[in-house]
Coordinates of N, CA and C in Angstrom, one line a residue:
X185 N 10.0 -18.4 -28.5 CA 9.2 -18.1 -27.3 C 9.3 -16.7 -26.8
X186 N 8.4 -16.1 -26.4 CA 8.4 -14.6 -25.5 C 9.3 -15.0 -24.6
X187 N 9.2 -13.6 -24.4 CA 10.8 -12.9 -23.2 C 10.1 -13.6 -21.9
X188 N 8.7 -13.7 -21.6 CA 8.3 -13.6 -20.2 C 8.4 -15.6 -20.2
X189 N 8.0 -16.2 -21.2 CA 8.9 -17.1 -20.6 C 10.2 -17.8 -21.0
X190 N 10.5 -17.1 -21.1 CA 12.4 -17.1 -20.8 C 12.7 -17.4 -19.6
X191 N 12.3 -16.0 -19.0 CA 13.3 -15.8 -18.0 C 12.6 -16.9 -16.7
X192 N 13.5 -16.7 -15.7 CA 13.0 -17.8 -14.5 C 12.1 -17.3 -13.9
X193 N 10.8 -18.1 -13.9 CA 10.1 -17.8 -12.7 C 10.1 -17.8 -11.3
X194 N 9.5 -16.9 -10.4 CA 10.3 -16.7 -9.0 C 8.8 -17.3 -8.4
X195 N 9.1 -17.9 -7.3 CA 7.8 -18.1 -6.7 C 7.2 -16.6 -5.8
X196 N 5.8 -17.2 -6.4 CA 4.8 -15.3 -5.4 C 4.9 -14.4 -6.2
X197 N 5.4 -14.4 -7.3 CA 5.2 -13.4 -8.4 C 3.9 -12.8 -8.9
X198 N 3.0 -13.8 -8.8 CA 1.9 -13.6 -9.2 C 1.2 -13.1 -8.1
X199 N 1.6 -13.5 -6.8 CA 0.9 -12.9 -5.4 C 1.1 -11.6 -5.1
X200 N 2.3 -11.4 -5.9 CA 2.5 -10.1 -5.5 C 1.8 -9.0 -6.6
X201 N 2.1 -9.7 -7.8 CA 0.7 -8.9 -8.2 C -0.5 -8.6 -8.2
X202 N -0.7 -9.6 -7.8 CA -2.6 -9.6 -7.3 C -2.6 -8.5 -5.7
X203 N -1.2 -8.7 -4.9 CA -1.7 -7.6 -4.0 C -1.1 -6.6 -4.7
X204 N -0.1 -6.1 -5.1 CA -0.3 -4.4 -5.5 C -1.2 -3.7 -6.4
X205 N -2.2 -5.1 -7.2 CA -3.3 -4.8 -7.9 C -4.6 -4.5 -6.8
X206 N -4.4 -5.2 -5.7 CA -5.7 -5.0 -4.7 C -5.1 -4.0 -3.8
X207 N -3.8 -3.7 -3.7 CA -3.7 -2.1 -3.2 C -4.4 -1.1 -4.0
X208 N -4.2 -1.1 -5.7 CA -4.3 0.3 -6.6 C -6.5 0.0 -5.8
X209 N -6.5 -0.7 -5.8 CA -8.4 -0.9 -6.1 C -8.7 -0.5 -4.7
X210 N -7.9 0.2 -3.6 CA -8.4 0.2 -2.3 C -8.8 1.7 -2.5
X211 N -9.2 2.9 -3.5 CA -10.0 3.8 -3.2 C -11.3 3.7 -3.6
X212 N -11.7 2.8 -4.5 CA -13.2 2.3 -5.0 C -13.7 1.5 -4.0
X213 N -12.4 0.5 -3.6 CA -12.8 -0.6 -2.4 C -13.5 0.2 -0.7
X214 N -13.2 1.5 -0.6 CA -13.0 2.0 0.5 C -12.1 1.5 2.0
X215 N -10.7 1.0 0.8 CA -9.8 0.3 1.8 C -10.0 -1.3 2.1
X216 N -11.1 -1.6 2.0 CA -11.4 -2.5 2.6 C -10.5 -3.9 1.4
X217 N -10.0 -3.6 0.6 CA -9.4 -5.0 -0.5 C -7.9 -4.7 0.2
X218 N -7.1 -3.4 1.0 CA -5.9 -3.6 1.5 C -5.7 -4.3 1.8
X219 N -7.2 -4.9 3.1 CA -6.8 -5.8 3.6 C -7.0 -6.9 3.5
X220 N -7.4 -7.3 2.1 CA -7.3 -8.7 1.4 C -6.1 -8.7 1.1
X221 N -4.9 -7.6 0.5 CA -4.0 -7.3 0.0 C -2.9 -7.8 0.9
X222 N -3.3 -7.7 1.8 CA -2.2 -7.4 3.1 C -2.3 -8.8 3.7
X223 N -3.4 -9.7 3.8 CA -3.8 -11.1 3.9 C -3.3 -12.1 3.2
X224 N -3.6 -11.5 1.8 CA -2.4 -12.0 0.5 C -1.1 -12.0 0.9
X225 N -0.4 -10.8 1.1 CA 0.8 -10.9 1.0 C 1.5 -11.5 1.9
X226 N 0.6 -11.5 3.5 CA 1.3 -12.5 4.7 C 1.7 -14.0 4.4
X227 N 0.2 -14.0 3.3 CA 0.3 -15.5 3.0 C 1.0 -16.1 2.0
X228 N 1.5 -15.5 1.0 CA 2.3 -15.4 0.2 C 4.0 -15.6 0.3
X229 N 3.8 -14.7 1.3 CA 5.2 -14.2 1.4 C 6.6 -15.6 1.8
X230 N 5.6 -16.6 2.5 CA 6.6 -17.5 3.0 C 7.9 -18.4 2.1
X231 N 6.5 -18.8 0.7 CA 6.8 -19.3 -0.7 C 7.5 -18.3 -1.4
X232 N 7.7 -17.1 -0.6 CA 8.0 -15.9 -2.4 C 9.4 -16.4 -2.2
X233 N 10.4 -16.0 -3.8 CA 11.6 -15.9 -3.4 C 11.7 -15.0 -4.3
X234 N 13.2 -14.7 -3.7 CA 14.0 -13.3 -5.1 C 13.1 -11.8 -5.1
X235 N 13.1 -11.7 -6.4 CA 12.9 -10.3 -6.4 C 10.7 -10.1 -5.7
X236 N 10.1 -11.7 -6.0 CA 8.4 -11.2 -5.4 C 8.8 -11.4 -4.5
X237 N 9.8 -11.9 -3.2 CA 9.3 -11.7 -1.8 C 10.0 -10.4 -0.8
X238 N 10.9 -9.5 -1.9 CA 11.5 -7.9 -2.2 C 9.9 -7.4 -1.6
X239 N 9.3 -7.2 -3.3 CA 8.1 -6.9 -3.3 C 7.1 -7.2 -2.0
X240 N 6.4 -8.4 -1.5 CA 5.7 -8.9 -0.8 C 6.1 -7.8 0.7
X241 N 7.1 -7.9 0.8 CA 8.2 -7.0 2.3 C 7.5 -5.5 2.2
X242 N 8.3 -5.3 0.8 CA 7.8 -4.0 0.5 C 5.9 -3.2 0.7
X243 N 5.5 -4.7 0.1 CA 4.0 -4.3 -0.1 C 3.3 -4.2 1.8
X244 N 4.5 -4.7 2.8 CA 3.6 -4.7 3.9 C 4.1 -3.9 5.2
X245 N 5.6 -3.4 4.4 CA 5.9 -2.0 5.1 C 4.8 -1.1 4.5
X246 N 5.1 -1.1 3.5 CA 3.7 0.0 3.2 C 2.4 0.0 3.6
X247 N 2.1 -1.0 3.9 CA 0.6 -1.4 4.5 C 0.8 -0.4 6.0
X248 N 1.2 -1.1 6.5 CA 2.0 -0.4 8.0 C 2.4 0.7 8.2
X249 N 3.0 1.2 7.7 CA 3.4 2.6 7.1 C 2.2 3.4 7.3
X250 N 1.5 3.2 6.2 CA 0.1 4.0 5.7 C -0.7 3.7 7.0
X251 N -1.2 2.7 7.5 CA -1.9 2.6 8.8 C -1.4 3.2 10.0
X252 N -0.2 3.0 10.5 CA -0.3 4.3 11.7 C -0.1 5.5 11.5
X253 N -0.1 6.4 10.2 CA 0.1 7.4 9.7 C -1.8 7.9 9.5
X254 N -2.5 7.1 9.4 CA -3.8 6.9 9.0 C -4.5 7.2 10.8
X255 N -3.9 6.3 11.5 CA -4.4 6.5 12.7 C -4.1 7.8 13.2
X256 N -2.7 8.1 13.3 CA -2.4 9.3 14.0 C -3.4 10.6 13.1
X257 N -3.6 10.7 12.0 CA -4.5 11.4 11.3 C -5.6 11.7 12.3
X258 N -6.6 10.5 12.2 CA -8.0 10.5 12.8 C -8.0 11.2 13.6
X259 N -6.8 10.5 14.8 CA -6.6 11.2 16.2 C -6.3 12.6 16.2
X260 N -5.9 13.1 15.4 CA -5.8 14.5 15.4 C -6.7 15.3 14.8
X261 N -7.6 14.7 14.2 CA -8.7 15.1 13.7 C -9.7 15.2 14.8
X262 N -9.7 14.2 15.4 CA -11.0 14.0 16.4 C -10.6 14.8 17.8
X263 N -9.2 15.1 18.1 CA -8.7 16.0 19.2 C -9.4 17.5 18.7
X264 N -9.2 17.3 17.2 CA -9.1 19.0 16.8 C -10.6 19.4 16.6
X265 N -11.4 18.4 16.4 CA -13.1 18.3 16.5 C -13.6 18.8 17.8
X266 N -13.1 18.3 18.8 CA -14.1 18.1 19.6 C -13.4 19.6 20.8
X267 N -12.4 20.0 20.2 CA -12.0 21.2 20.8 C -12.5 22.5 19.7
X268 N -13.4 23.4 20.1 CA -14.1 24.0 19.0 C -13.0 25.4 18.2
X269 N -12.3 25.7 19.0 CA -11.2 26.6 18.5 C -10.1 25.8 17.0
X270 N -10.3 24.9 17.3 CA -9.4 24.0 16.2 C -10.1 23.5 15.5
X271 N -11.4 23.5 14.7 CA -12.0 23.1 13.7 C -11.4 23.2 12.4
X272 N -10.8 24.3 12.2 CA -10.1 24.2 11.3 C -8.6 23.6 10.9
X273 N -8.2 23.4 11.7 CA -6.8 23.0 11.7 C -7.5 21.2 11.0
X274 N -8.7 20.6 11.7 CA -9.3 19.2 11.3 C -9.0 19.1 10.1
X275 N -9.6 20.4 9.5 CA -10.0 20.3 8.3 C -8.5 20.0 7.2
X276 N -7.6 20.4 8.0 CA -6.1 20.7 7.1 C -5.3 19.0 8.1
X277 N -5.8 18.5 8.3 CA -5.2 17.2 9.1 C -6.1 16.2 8.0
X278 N -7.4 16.6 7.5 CA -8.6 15.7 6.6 C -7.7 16.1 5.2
X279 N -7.3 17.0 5.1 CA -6.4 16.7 3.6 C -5.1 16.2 3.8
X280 N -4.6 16.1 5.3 CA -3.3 15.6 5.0 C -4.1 13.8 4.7
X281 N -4.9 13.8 5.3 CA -5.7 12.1 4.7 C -5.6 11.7 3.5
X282 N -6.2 12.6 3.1 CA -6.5 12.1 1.7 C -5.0 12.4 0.7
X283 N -4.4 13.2 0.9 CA -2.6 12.8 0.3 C -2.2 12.2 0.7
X284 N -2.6 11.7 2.3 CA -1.7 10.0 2.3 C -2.1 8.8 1.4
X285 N -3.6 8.7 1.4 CA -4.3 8.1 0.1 C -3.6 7.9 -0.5
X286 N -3.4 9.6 -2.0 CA -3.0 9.6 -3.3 C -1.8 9.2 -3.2
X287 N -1.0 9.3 -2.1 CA 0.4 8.8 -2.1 C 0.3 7.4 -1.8
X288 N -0.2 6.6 -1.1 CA -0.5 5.3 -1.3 C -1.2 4.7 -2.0
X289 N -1.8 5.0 -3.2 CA -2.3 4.5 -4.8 C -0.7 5.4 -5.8
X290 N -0.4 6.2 -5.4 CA 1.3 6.2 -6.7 C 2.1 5.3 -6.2
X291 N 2.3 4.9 -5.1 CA 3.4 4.3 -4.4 C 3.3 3.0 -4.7
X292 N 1.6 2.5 -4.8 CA 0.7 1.3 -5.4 C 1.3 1.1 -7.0
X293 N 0.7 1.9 -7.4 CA 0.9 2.0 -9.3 C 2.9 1.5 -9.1
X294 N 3.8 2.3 -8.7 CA 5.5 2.4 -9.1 C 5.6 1.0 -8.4
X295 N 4.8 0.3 -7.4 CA 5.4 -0.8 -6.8 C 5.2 -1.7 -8.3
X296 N 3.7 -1.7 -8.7 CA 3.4 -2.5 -9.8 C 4.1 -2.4 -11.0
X297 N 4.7 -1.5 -11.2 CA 5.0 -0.7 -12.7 C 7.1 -1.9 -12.0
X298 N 7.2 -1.6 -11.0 CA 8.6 -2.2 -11.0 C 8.2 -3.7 -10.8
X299 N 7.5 -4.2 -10.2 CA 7.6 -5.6 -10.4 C 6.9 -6.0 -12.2
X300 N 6.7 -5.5 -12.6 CA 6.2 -5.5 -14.3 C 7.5 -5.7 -15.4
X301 N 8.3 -4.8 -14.5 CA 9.9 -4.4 -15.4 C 10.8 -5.6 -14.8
X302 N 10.4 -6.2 -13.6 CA 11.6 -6.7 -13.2 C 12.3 -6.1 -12.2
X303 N 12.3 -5.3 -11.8 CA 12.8 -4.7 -11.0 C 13.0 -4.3 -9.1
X304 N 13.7 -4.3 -8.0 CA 13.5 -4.5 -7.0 C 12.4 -3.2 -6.2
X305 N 11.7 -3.7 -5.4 CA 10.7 -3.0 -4.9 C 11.5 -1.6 -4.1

């Protein structure tokens, strides 16, 4: 038999894949599958044990994480808009955006890449 069924299966294993897989898809998605991701994972999480409900925890600090980090952005974007001396500073608060993004699709991929190996989130 393969190694994969060998070993014990954990319950929410597979939930937790499908959300760190609908995290990686949330910059095509325009976010909008996170929060299938994040729906998933609440619902998931009750049933998970062991190392997928590690993961599932992990997958919704990150969710959380990334959202008030996401908010405080805007808000300092839209303070720095609408005061005309700070237009540019927007513009350098609009790329700290989008490296919160790329850091939340790496953060997506290593969550996936360790529940793949076995490994705790």
């Amino acid at each position: 038999m393969t190694e994969t069924l060998d070993r014990p299966r954990e319950e929410g294993r597979m939930a937790a894949f499908a959300v760190w897989v609908l995290y990686l898809l949330s910059l095509p998605s325009a976010n909008l599958l996170v929060i299938v991701g994040l729906v998933v994972a609440y619902a998931a999480r009750g049933g998970s044990t062991g190392l997928a409900r590690q993961h599932m925890d992990a997958q919704i600090a990150l969710f959380w994480s990334v959202f008030w980090w996401t908010i405080a952005l805007w808000v300092l974007i839209f303070i720095c808009a609408i005061t005309i001396i700070l237009i540019p500073l927007a513009f350098v608060f609009g790329l700290a955006l989008l490296l919160l993004t790329i850091w939340f699709t790496v953060k997506s991929v290593l969550g996936l890449l360790r529940l793949l190996s076995d490994r705790p989130a």
